[in-house]
Short mmCIF file of C-alpha atoms in Angstrom, two decimals:
data_model
loop_
_atom_site.label_atom_id
_atom_site.label_comp_id
_atom_site.label_asym_id
_atom_site.label_seq_id
_atom_site.Cartn_x
_atom_site.Cartn_y
_atom_site.Cartn_z
CA MET A 5 -10.16 33.11 -0.76
CA THR A 6 -9.08 34.75 -3.97
CA ASN A 7 -10.02 33.11 -7.20
CA ALA A 8 -7.04 31.53 -8.97
CA GLN A 9 -6.55 32.83 -12.49
CA ALA A 10 -8.12 30.51 -15.02
CA THR A 11 -6.58 29.95 -18.44
CA ASP A 12 -7.82 28.47 -21.69
CA LYS A 13 -4.34 27.30 -22.74
CA HIS A 14 -3.00 23.78 -22.54
CA PRO A 15 -0.53 23.61 -19.63
CA GLY A 16 3.03 22.63 -20.39
CA GLU A 17 3.97 21.90 -16.79
CA LEU A 18 2.10 21.27 -13.56
CA ALA A 19 3.00 24.80 -12.45
CA ASP A 20 0.95 26.13 -15.39
CA VAL A 21 -2.30 24.68 -13.96
CA PRO A 22 -4.16 27.24 -11.81
CA GLY A 23 -4.87 26.25 -8.24
CA TRP A 24 -3.73 26.23 -4.62
CA PHE A 25 -1.25 23.36 -4.24
CA PRO A 26 1.98 24.52 -2.54
CA PRO A 27 5.30 22.72 -3.08
CA LEU A 28 5.22 21.38 0.50
CA ASP A 29 1.93 19.58 -0.13
CA GLN A 30 3.08 18.36 -3.53
CA MET A 31 6.04 16.78 -1.75
CA LEU A 32 3.87 15.26 1.00
CA PHE A 33 1.31 13.86 -1.46
CA THR A 34 4.15 12.27 -3.42
CA TRP A 35 5.76 10.83 -0.30
CA PHE A 36 2.55 9.30 1.12
CA LEU A 37 1.57 7.77 -2.22
CA GLU A 38 5.03 6.33 -2.83
CA GLN A 39 5.20 4.97 0.73
CA GLN A 40 1.92 3.15 0.16
CA LYS A 41 3.31 1.63 -3.01
CA LYS A 42 6.49 0.52 -1.22
CA ALA A 43 4.40 -1.04 1.55
CA GLY A 44 2.33 -2.98 -0.98
CA ILE A 45 -0.87 -1.10 -0.12
CA LYS A 46 -3.29 -1.07 -3.04
CA GLY A 47 -6.59 0.73 -3.31
CA ASP A 48 -8.38 3.39 -5.27
CA LEU A 49 -7.88 7.16 -5.15
CA LEU A 50 -10.58 9.78 -4.53
CA GLU A 51 -10.64 13.58 -4.66
CA LEU A 52 -13.57 15.74 -3.57
CA GLY A 53 -13.25 19.17 -5.18
CA VAL A 54 -10.84 19.40 -8.10
CA TYR A 55 -10.94 23.03 -9.27
CA MET A 56 -8.68 23.08 -12.37
CA GLY A 57 -7.11 19.69 -11.67
CA LYS A 58 -3.69 20.52 -10.23
CA SER A 59 -3.72 18.01 -7.37
CA ALA A 60 -5.77 15.52 -9.39
CA ILE A 61 -3.07 15.46 -12.07
CA LEU A 62 -0.48 14.55 -9.44
CA LEU A 63 -2.75 11.89 -7.90
CA GLY A 64 -3.40 10.32 -11.29
CA HIS A 65 0.34 9.95 -11.83
CA HIS A 66 0.48 7.54 -8.85
CA LEU A 67 -2.26 5.14 -9.96
CA GLN A 68 -1.16 1.51 -9.83
CA ASP A 69 -2.39 -1.25 -12.11
CA GLY A 70 -5.97 -2.21 -11.34
CA GLU A 71 -6.71 0.92 -9.29
CA LEU A 72 -9.45 3.46 -10.02
CA PHE A 73 -9.38 7.21 -9.61
CA THR A 74 -12.62 9.10 -8.93
CA VAL A 75 -13.11 12.86 -8.69
CA CYS A 76 -16.17 14.84 -7.66
CA ASP A 77 -17.03 18.50 -8.20
CA LEU A 78 -20.06 20.66 -8.90
CA PHE A 79 -18.51 22.13 -12.05
CA GLU A 80 -21.42 23.94 -13.75
CA GLY A 81 -24.05 21.99 -11.77
CA ASP A 82 -26.41 23.33 -9.13
CA ALA A 83 -25.30 23.64 -5.52
CA PRO A 84 -27.35 21.67 -2.98
CA ASP A 85 -28.22 24.73 -0.86
CA GLU A 86 -28.04 28.51 -0.91
CA ALA A 87 -24.95 28.73 1.33
CA ASN A 88 -23.02 26.36 -0.93
CA LYS A 89 -24.25 28.25 -4.00
CA ALA A 90 -22.98 31.55 -2.61
CA GLU A 91 -19.61 29.99 -1.73
CA TYR A 92 -19.27 28.46 -5.19
CA SER A 93 -20.18 31.70 -6.99
CA GLN A 94 -17.62 33.68 -5.01
CA SER A 95 -14.61 31.39 -5.36
CA TYR A 96 -15.15 29.00 -8.27
CA ALA A 97 -17.10 30.90 -10.91
CA SER A 98 -14.46 30.20 -13.57
CA LEU A 99 -14.48 26.42 -13.00
CA THR A 100 -15.83 24.28 -15.82
CA GLN A 101 -15.62 20.56 -16.42
CA GLN A 102 -14.13 21.30 -19.83
CA ALA A 103 -11.25 23.22 -18.26
CA PHE A 104 -10.55 20.42 -15.79
CA GLU A 105 -10.60 17.76 -18.50
CA ARG A 106 -8.35 19.81 -20.80
CA ASN A 107 -5.76 20.20 -18.07
CA TYR A 108 -5.92 16.58 -16.91
CA LEU A 109 -5.66 15.12 -20.41
CA SER A 110 -2.59 17.25 -21.06
CA PHE A 111 -0.74 14.93 -18.66
CA HIS A 112 -2.70 11.66 -18.86
CA ASP A 113 -4.15 9.46 -21.58
CA ALA A 114 -7.56 8.95 -19.94
CA LEU A 115 -9.81 10.82 -17.53
CA PRO A 116 -10.66 9.61 -14.04
CA THR A 117 -14.25 8.74 -13.22
CA VAL A 118 -15.96 12.12 -12.88
CA ILE A 119 -18.94 12.65 -10.55
CA THR A 120 -20.62 15.94 -11.43
CA GLY A 121 -22.52 17.15 -8.40
CA PRO A 122 -22.17 17.74 -4.65
CA SER A 123 -19.77 15.62 -2.64
CA SER A 124 -22.74 14.05 -0.83
CA LEU A 125 -23.14 11.81 -3.89
CA VAL A 126 -19.78 10.12 -3.34
CA ASP A 127 -20.82 7.49 -0.82
CA GLU A 128 -23.47 6.35 -3.30
CA LYS A 129 -20.96 6.07 -6.16
CA VAL A 130 -17.81 4.75 -4.44
CA ALA A 131 -17.88 1.44 -2.57
CA PRO A 132 -16.86 1.20 1.13
CA ASP A 133 -13.33 0.11 2.05
CA THR A 134 -11.90 0.68 -1.43
CA CYS A 135 -9.66 3.76 -1.27
CA ARG A 136 -6.12 4.13 0.05
CA PHE A 137 -5.90 7.91 -0.39
CA ILE A 138 -8.65 10.55 -0.24
CA HIS A 139 -8.22 14.30 -0.70
CA ILE A 140 -11.10 16.44 0.61
CA ASP A 141 -11.11 19.96 -0.87
CA ALA A 142 -14.76 20.63 -1.67
CA SER A 143 -17.11 22.90 0.29
CA HIS A 144 -15.72 24.78 3.29
CA LEU A 145 -19.06 24.81 5.10
CA TYR A 146 -19.14 22.82 8.33
CA GLU A 147 -22.15 20.67 7.49
CA HIS A 148 -20.66 19.65 4.15
CA VAL A 149 -17.17 18.94 5.51
CA TYR A 150 -18.71 16.92 8.35
CA GLY A 151 -20.48 14.77 5.75
CA ASP A 152 -17.35 14.46 3.60
CA ILE A 153 -15.33 13.20 6.57
CA GLY A 154 -18.04 10.67 7.37
CA ALA A 155 -18.06 9.43 3.78
CA ALA A 156 -14.25 9.20 3.79
CA HIS A 157 -14.38 7.08 6.97
CA ASP A 158 -16.59 4.54 5.22
CA ILE A 159 -14.72 4.56 1.89
CA LEU A 160 -11.14 4.56 3.19
CA LEU A 161 -9.20 1.38 3.84
CA PRO A 162 -8.07 0.92 7.48
CA GLU A 163 -4.47 1.87 6.61
CA GLY A 164 -5.52 4.61 4.17
CA VAL A 165 -4.75 8.34 4.39
CA VAL A 166 -7.25 11.20 4.21
CA VAL A 167 -6.14 14.79 3.55
CA LEU A 168 -8.28 17.74 4.69
CA ASP A 169 -7.58 21.00 2.88
CA ASP A 170 -7.85 24.46 4.49
CA PHE A 171 -8.22 22.99 7.98
CA ARG A 172 -6.76 26.10 9.64
CA SER A 173 -7.27 28.97 7.20
CA GLU A 174 -8.88 32.07 8.69
CA HIS A 175 -11.54 32.14 5.98
CA THR A 176 -12.60 28.48 6.46
CA PRO A 177 -13.62 28.06 10.13
CA GLY A 178 -16.15 25.39 9.16
CA VAL A 179 -13.34 23.11 8.00
CA SER A 180 -11.40 23.70 11.21
CA VAL A 181 -14.36 22.80 13.41
CA ALA A 182 -15.19 19.67 11.40
CA ALA A 183 -11.55 18.52 11.25
CA TRP A 184 -10.76 18.85 14.96
CA GLU A 185 -14.18 17.49 15.92
CA ALA A 186 -13.34 14.37 13.91
CA VAL A 187 -10.03 14.11 15.77
CA LEU A 188 -11.65 14.49 19.20
CA ASN A 189 -14.88 12.57 18.70
CA ARG A 190 -14.81 10.48 15.51
CA GLY A 191 -11.57 8.54 15.79
CA LEU A 192 -9.54 10.46 13.19
CA ARG A 193 -5.83 10.44 14.05
CA PRO A 194 -3.50 13.09 12.58
CA VAL A 195 -0.28 11.98 10.90
CA CYS A 196 1.08 15.44 10.10
CA LEU A 197 0.05 19.03 9.47
CA SER A 198 1.24 21.32 6.70
CA THR A 199 0.53 25.02 6.44
CA GLN A 200 -2.62 24.22 4.51
CA LYS A 201 -3.61 20.57 5.01
CA MET A 202 -4.12 17.90 7.68
CA TYR A 203 -2.94 14.38 6.80
CA ALA A 204 -4.70 11.77 8.93
CA THR A 205 -5.83 8.15 9.21
CA TRP A 206 -8.30 6.00 11.12
CA GLY A 207 -5.54 3.43 11.53
CA ASP A 208 -2.38 3.54 13.64
CA PRO A 209 -0.39 6.65 12.65
CA GLY A 210 2.72 5.69 14.65
CA PRO A 211 4.75 3.68 12.10
CA LEU A 212 3.94 6.14 9.32
CA GLN A 213 4.95 9.07 11.51
CA GLU A 214 8.32 7.49 12.28
CA GLU A 215 9.07 7.00 8.57
CA LEU A 216 7.90 10.53 7.84
CA LEU A 217 10.08 12.04 10.57
CA GLU A 218 13.11 10.15 9.28
CA MET A 219 12.58 11.64 5.82
CA LEU A 220 11.82 15.18 7.00
CA ARG A 221 14.87 15.38 9.28
CA GLN A 222 17.10 14.85 6.28
CA ARG A 223 15.71 17.88 4.45
CA SER A 224 16.94 21.42 4.91
CA ASP A 225 13.95 22.97 3.13
CA VAL A 226 11.34 21.91 5.71
CA GLY A 227 10.72 23.48 9.10
CA LEU A 228 9.74 20.72 11.55
CA SER A 229 8.30 20.51 15.05
CA VAL A 230 6.53 17.78 17.05
CA GLN A 231 3.85 18.57 19.62
CA GLU A 232 1.34 16.68 21.77
CA ALA A 233 -2.32 17.70 22.00
CA ALA A 234 -5.26 15.79 23.49
CA GLY A 235 -3.25 12.57 23.36
CA HIS A 236 -2.24 12.98 19.72
CA ARG A 237 1.27 13.46 18.41
CA LEU A 238 1.24 16.27 15.86
CA ILE A 239 4.03 16.61 13.31
CA ARG A 240 4.02 20.20 12.08
CA THR A 241 5.74 21.08 8.81
CA ARG A 242 6.36 24.33 6.97
CA SER A 243 8.25 25.21 3.82
CA ARG A 244 11.67 26.83 3.91
CA GLY A 245 11.99 27.92 0.31
CA MET A 246 10.98 24.47 -0.92
CA LYS A 247 10.76 23.83 -4.66
CA PRO A 248 8.10 21.47 -6.07
CA PRO A 249 9.17 17.86 -6.64
CA SER A 250 9.98 16.90 -10.20
CA PHE A 251 6.94 16.00 -12.29
CA PRO A 252 6.59 14.89 -15.93
CA GLN A 253 5.90 17.62 -18.44
CA SER A 254 2.65 17.60 -20.39
CA ARG A 255 2.24 16.52 -23.98
CA HIS A 256 1.97 20.24 -24.86
CA TYR A 257 5.26 21.27 -23.30
CA VAL A 258 7.39 23.53 -25.48
CA GLU A 259 11.07 23.90 -24.72
CA PRO A 260 11.87 27.57 -23.99
CA ALA A 261 13.87 29.30 -26.70
CA PRO A 262 17.54 29.67 -25.72
CA ALA A 263 18.54 33.12 -24.58
CA PRO A 264 20.44 35.11 -27.23
CA ALA A 265 24.21 35.10 -26.80
CA ALA A 266 25.57 38.25 -25.21
CA ALA A 267 27.50 40.57 -27.51
CA PRO A 268 31.26 40.60 -26.84
CA THR A 269 32.35 43.43 -24.57
CA VAL A 270 34.60 46.00 -26.22
CA THR A 271 37.04 47.67 -23.87
CA GLU A 272 38.11 51.13 -24.91
CA THR A 273 41.81 51.88 -24.37
CA ARG A 274 43.82 55.05 -24.75
CA ALA A 275 45.24 55.34 -28.23
CA ALA A 276 48.90 54.50 -28.36
CA ARG A 277 51.18 57.50 -28.69
CA PRO A 278 52.78 57.48 -32.16
CA ALA A 279 56.41 56.53 -32.15
CA ARG A 280 58.92 59.37 -32.37
CA PRO A 281 60.63 59.33 -35.77
CA ALA A 282 64.23 58.22 -35.76
CA PRO A 283 66.72 61.14 -36.13
CA SER A 284 68.16 61.69 -39.59
CA ARG A 285 71.78 60.78 -40.41
CA ALA A 286 72.73 64.51 -40.62
CA ARG A 287 71.40 65.20 -37.15
CA ARG A 288 73.23 62.20 -35.77
CA LEU A 289 76.51 63.45 -37.29
CA ALA A 290 75.94 67.01 -35.99
CA LYS A 291 75.26 65.66 -32.52
CA ASP A 292 78.45 63.63 -32.61
CA LEU A 293 80.70 66.39 -34.06
CA LEU A 294 79.50 69.61 -32.41
CA PRO A 295 80.58 70.38 -28.88
CA PRO A 296 77.85 70.19 -26.23
CA VAL A 297 77.85 73.98 -25.72
CA VAL A 298 77.00 74.56 -29.38
CA THR A 299 74.39 71.87 -29.35
CA ARG A 300 72.64 73.47 -26.36
CA ALA A 301 72.75 76.89 -28.04
CA VAL A 302 71.11 75.47 -31.16
CA ARG A 303 68.34 73.93 -29.08
CA ARG A 304 67.66 77.20 -27.30
CA ALA A 305 67.51 79.09 -30.59
CA ARG A 306 65.02 76.60 -32.01
CA ALA A 307 62.87 76.95 -28.93
CA LYS A 308 62.64 80.73 -29.38
CA ARG A 309 61.38 80.51 -32.96
CA PRO A 310 57.84 81.83 -33.39
#
């Protein structure tokens, strides 16, 4: 994984926040959260691993009255083991809690509840059966992801959705093993797969899948396929030039200066040939009075003049 470029500037738009959050997943997050609201599902939100806050900012925008939003990350804290410490130093050295808070408060009036430390602390801080949506994007090590999935199972409401990041990236095999192990042995049921994330539930995915398919089939910017594997229906999605969904600008947004007006184009044309002067009255009389033979002789004589 390459380290996203950090910045010390206030973001004006969500696109200005560093992080790995493709337009396809922005659209899917938005759809799942809005579907829960339409269905009258209420519950808290939880994110494990926030980096600079890009996905957290979107999640916070979908909080309903009375709901809580909790995030957890190491930030500048100590990793729980040497493997996690090496992973953190390689990919997240530029992450600070100050940077996350600056970015988040550019879009929201108040911070979520912040747990500074490893994701293993979450099940001690967040009550069981309280969350409707959980995003897991913390450590990529198998043992840690296995624990995060177990904590999500206890914290998530029966109809809630859990999202596992990097479940099939070549550099995160630990996530892949933990994710598919949960599907095969721990009751996790996939709803859909994006290029980067698995969206799943411990409830019945069928009704949600039908609503999702109806929406996706109406879009021309999503590649879609449906497959069966080990008794699970898998909805696979990929972006076809998708643009991010609309999102409110931050309090620091500055309208771009209008482009200067283009100078008028000047087309060069050939100069008009000056008009031939009108013949004098004497020449007109001579032309009328002299016979043509004389007139031609005069013209020839004029032509021979040096």
